[in-house]
mmCIF file of C-alpha atoms in Angstrom:
data_model
loop_
_atom_site.group_PDB
_atom_site.id
_atom_site.type_symbol
_atom_site.label_atom_id
_atom_site.label_comp_id
_atom_site.label_asym_id
_atom_site.label_seq_id
_atom_site.Cartn_x
_atom_site.Cartn_y
_atom_site.Cartn_z
ATOM 1 C CA MET R 9 -2.938 -17.616 -6.668
ATOM 2 C CA ARG R 10 0.565 -16.241 -6.073
ATOM 3 C CA ILE R 11 0.971 -15.415 -2.250
ATOM 4 C CA SER R 12 3.810 -17.678 -1.158
ATOM 5 C CA GLY R 13 7.503 -16.037 -1.135
ATOM 6 C CA VAL R 14 5.474 -12.984 -2.763
ATOM 7 C CA GLU R 15 5.608 -9.515 -1.443
ATOM 8 C CA LEU R 16 1.881 -8.265 -0.944
ATOM 9 C CA ASN R 17 0.505 -5.527 -2.561
ATOM 10 C CA LEU R 18 -1.338 -3.546 0.217
ATOM 11 C CA PRO R 19 -3.869 -1.058 -1.036
ATOM 12 C CA THR R 20 -3.836 2.463 0.774
ATOM 13 C CA ALA R 21 -7.197 1.593 2.673
ATOM 14 C CA ILE R 22 -4.698 -0.657 4.675
ATOM 15 C CA SER R 23 -2.190 1.887 6.094
ATOM 16 C CA THR R 24 -1.623 1.259 9.801
ATOM 17 C CA ARG R 25 -1.009 -1.832 11.851
ATOM 18 C CA HIS R 26 -4.644 -1.320 13.263
ATOM 19 C CA ASP R 27 -5.621 -1.835 9.635
ATOM 20 C CA LEU R 28 -3.705 -5.002 9.200
ATOM 21 C CA ALA R 29 -4.787 -6.380 12.402
ATOM 22 C CA HIS R 30 -8.508 -5.435 11.438
ATOM 23 C CA VAL R 31 -7.966 -7.357 7.999
ATOM 24 C CA TYR R 32 -6.433 -10.189 9.433
ATOM 25 C CA ARG R 33 -9.060 -10.920 12.130
ATOM 26 C CA GLU R 34 -11.827 -10.339 9.389
ATOM 27 C CA LEU R 35 -9.942 -12.635 6.928
ATOM 28 C CA ARG R 36 -9.787 -15.647 9.801
ATOM 29 C CA ASN R 37 -13.517 -15.213 10.410
ATOM 30 C CA PHE R 38 -14.185 -15.091 6.735
ATOM 31 C CA TYR R 39 -12.354 -18.391 6.322
ATOM 32 C CA ASP R 40 -13.679 -20.232 9.461
ATOM 33 C CA LEU R 41 -17.296 -19.247 8.307
ATOM 34 C CA MET R 42 -16.387 -20.858 5.128
ATOM 35 C CA ILE R 43 -14.831 -23.960 6.326
ATOM 36 C CA GLN R 44 -17.846 -24.394 8.344
ATOM 37 C CA SER R 45 -20.153 -24.095 5.313
ATOM 38 C CA VAL R 46 -18.274 -26.472 3.622
ATOM 39 C CA MET R 47 -18.350 -28.788 6.504
ATOM 40 C CA ARG R 48 -22.063 -28.619 6.772
ATOM 41 C CA HIS R 49 -22.531 -29.393 3.178
ATOM 42 C CA GLU R 50 -24.210 -26.226 2.473
ATOM 43 C CA ASN R 51 -25.099 -25.627 -1.218
ATOM 44 C CA PRO R 52 -24.438 -23.100 -2.353
ATOM 45 C CA ILE R 53 -21.289 -22.414 0.142
ATOM 46 C CA LYS R 54 -22.144 -19.244 2.259
ATOM 47 C CA TYR R 55 -19.628 -16.652 2.312
ATOM 48 C CA PRO R 56 -19.967 -13.754 4.700
ATOM 49 C CA PRO R 57 -19.946 -10.362 3.213
ATOM 50 C CA ILE R 58 -16.296 -8.471 3.414
ATOM 51 C CA SER R 59 -15.244 -5.016 4.119
ATOM 52 C CA ASP R 60 -13.698 -2.733 1.253
ATOM 53 C CA ALA R 61 -10.135 -3.122 2.801
ATOM 54 C CA LEU R 62 -10.203 -6.703 2.461
ATOM 55 C CA ARG R 63 -12.061 -6.584 -1.068
ATOM 56 C CA GLN R 64 -9.304 -4.014 -2.042
ATOM 57 C CA LEU R 65 -6.505 -6.471 -0.876
ATOM 58 C CA ALA R 66 -7.965 -9.438 -3.023
ATOM 59 C CA ILE R 67 -8.254 -7.363 -5.923
ATOM 60 C CA ALA R 68 -4.846 -5.467 -5.701
ATOM 61 C CA ASN R 69 -3.293 -9.323 -5.557
ATOM 62 C CA GLN R 70 -5.602 -10.896 -7.755
ATOM 63 C CA LEU R 71 -6.863 -13.291 -4.988
ATOM 64 C CA ASP R 72 -9.870 -15.573 -5.148
ATOM 65 C CA LEU R 73 -10.726 -15.793 -1.561
ATOM 66 C CA ARG R 74 -13.278 -18.676 -2.108
ATOM 67 C CA ASP R 75 -10.056 -20.859 -2.499
ATOM 68 C CA GLU R 76 -9.335 -22.373 0.958
ATOM 69 C CA ARG R 77 -5.321 -22.492 0.267
ATOM 70 C CA THR R 78 -5.212 -18.982 -0.794
ATOM 71 C CA CYS R 79 -7.170 -17.931 2.177
ATOM 72 C CA GLU R 80 -4.625 -20.125 4.637
ATOM 73 C CA GLN R 81 -1.466 -18.317 2.581
ATOM 74 C CA LEU R 82 -2.848 -14.978 3.133
ATOM 75 C CA ILE R 83 -3.692 -15.368 6.590
ATOM 76 C CA GLU R 84 -0.323 -16.418 7.150
ATOM 77 C CA LYS R 85 1.111 -13.469 5.193
ATOM 78 C CA LEU R 86 -1.041 -11.084 6.972
ATOM 79 C CA GLY R 87 -0.125 -12.613 10.323
ATOM 80 C CA GLN R 88 3.644 -11.919 9.573
ATOM 81 C CA LEU R 89 2.925 -8.335 8.108
ATOM 82 C CA LYS R 90 0.947 -7.613 11.153
ATOM 83 C CA SER R 91 4.088 -8.049 13.465
ATOM 84 C CA ASN R 92 7.071 -7.348 11.093
ATOM 85 C CA ALA R 93 5.809 -4.805 8.458
ATOM 86 C CA PRO R 94 8.003 -1.710 8.854
ATOM 87 C CA SER R 95 6.303 1.533 10.151
ATOM 88 C CA ILE R 96 6.950 5.088 10.701
ATOM 89 C CA HIS R 97 5.160 7.546 12.818
ATOM 90 C CA ILE R 98 4.281 10.937 11.466
ATOM 91 C CA SER R 99 3.242 13.936 13.318
ATOM 92 C CA PHE R 100 1.071 16.507 11.746
ATOM 93 C CA PRO R 101 -0.163 19.885 12.998
ATOM 94 C CA VAL R 102 -3.874 18.995 12.166
ATOM 95 C CA GLU R 103 -5.784 16.000 11.274
ATOM 96 C CA PRO R 104 -4.763 15.110 7.807
ATOM 97 C CA SER R 105 -7.562 14.176 5.148
ATOM 98 C CA ARG R 106 -7.837 10.765 3.933
ATOM 99 C CA GLU R 107 -6.808 11.702 0.453
ATOM 100 C CA ALA R 108 -3.706 13.029 1.582
ATOM 101 C CA LEU R 109 -2.779 10.077 3.751
ATOM 102 C CA ASP R 110 -3.510 8.028 0.708
ATOM 103 C CA LYS R 111 -1.211 9.866 -1.474
ATOM 104 C CA LEU R 112 1.354 9.709 1.379
ATOM 105 C CA ILE R 113 1.190 6.101 1.932
ATOM 106 C CA GLY R 114 1.175 5.446 -1.925
ATOM 107 C CA TRP R 115 4.548 7.270 -2.337
ATOM 108 C CA LEU R 116 6.111 5.459 0.696
ATOM 109 C CA ARG R 117 5.126 2.226 -0.739
ATOM 110 C CA THR R 118 6.696 3.264 -3.895
ATOM 111 C CA GLU R 119 9.561 4.822 -2.793
ATOM 112 C CA VAL R 120 10.389 3.096 0.396
ATOM 113 C CA ASP R 121 8.997 -0.232 1.033
ATOM 114 C CA LYS R 122 5.899 -1.926 -0.461
ATOM 115 C CA SER R 123 4.504 -3.164 3.103
ATOM 116 C CA ILE R 124 5.164 0.183 5.149
ATOM 117 C CA VAL R 125 2.491 1.121 7.418
ATOM 118 C CA ILE R 126 2.015 4.536 9.420
ATOM 119 C CA SER R 127 0.930 5.844 12.361
ATOM 120 C CA VAL R 128 -0.473 9.182 12.419
ATOM 121 C CA GLY R 129 -0.249 11.898 15.340
ATOM 122 C CA LEU R 130 -1.423 15.379 16.204
ATOM 123 C CA GLN R 131 1.186 17.740 17.445
ATOM 124 C CA PRO R 132 -0.298 21.123 16.938
ATOM 125 C CA SER R 133 3.238 22.788 18.109
ATOM 126 C CA ILE R 134 4.577 22.042 14.399
ATOM 127 C CA ALA R 135 2.347 24.930 13.091
ATOM 128 C CA VAL R 136 3.667 24.120 9.654
ATOM 129 C CA GLY R 137 5.137 20.784 8.455
ATOM 130 C CA ILE R 138 5.385 17.243 9.641
ATOM 131 C CA VAL R 139 7.955 15.400 12.082
ATOM 132 C CA VAL R 140 8.609 11.511 10.848
ATOM 133 C CA ARG R 141 9.835 9.103 13.333
ATOM 134 C CA THR R 142 11.201 5.715 12.389
ATOM 135 C CA PRO R 143 12.203 2.923 14.996
ATOM 136 C CA ASN R 144 15.838 4.788 15.244
ATOM 137 C CA ARG R 145 15.737 8.125 13.659
ATOM 138 C CA GLN R 146 13.768 11.309 13.680
ATOM 139 C CA PHE R 147 13.300 13.951 10.851
ATOM 140 C CA ASP R 148 11.662 17.161 11.655
ATOM 141 C CA PHE R 149 10.273 19.005 8.784
ATOM 142 C CA SER R 150 8.534 21.689 10.527
ATOM 143 C CA LEU R 151 8.867 25.493 9.704
ATOM 144 C CA ARG R 152 9.877 25.970 13.324
ATOM 145 C CA LYS R 153 12.742 23.633 12.984
ATOM 146 C CA HIS R 154 13.835 25.282 9.643
ATOM 147 C CA LEU R 155 13.784 28.848 11.400
ATOM 148 C CA GLU R 156 15.863 27.605 14.271
ATOM 149 C CA ASN R 157 18.370 26.387 11.883
ATOM 150 C CA SER R 158 18.188 29.543 10.067
ATOM 151 C CA ARG R 159 18.496 31.718 13.336
ATOM 152 C CA GLU R 160 21.663 33.327 12.341
ATOM 153 C CA LYS R 161 20.561 34.095 8.726
ATOM 154 C CA LEU R 162 17.411 35.657 10.181
ATOM 155 C CA LYS R 163 19.418 37.811 12.657
ATOM 156 C CA GLU R 164 21.525 39.061 9.538
ATOM 157 C CA ALA R 165 18.725 39.980 7.696
ATOM 158 C CA ILE R 166 16.814 41.695 10.290
ATOM 159 C CA SER R 167 20.180 43.669 11.393
ATOM 160 C CA SER R 168 20.481 44.775 7.606
ATOM 161 C CA VAL R 169 17.303 46.174 7.339
ATOM 162 C CA GLU R 170 17.787 48.531 10.469
#
């Protein structure tokens, strides 16, 4: 058990605030049902099934969810992350594949912040590239923006051909 004061390693299955909220609710339900089973003196204790996301979270952090104290600390940590995890919004021209999102969130968690979450939007006008928005900045990595920034060079190139 290593939760208190330690940054949680989030698996790529938990990549959005919605995912965090879902796992938080699931863990609270798991904990409540486990405690009820203990209070009823059920032998063996009945543990409800858990989702792949919660299982991956437990494995990534080497947590035993059958331990009451571990569950309590994880619930507290997920509650904090649900409200305070750094987030960015990424707009794509088409729906990205799950594999691409997993690679992206893996890179962001390695290079930016271990607990960063993303929200994904579709913006067909981008055509090629992405637009990234943080709470206070926007970065446009689209082909359209690149061409707009290279307008003078493009005009020169076209003029030299004629």
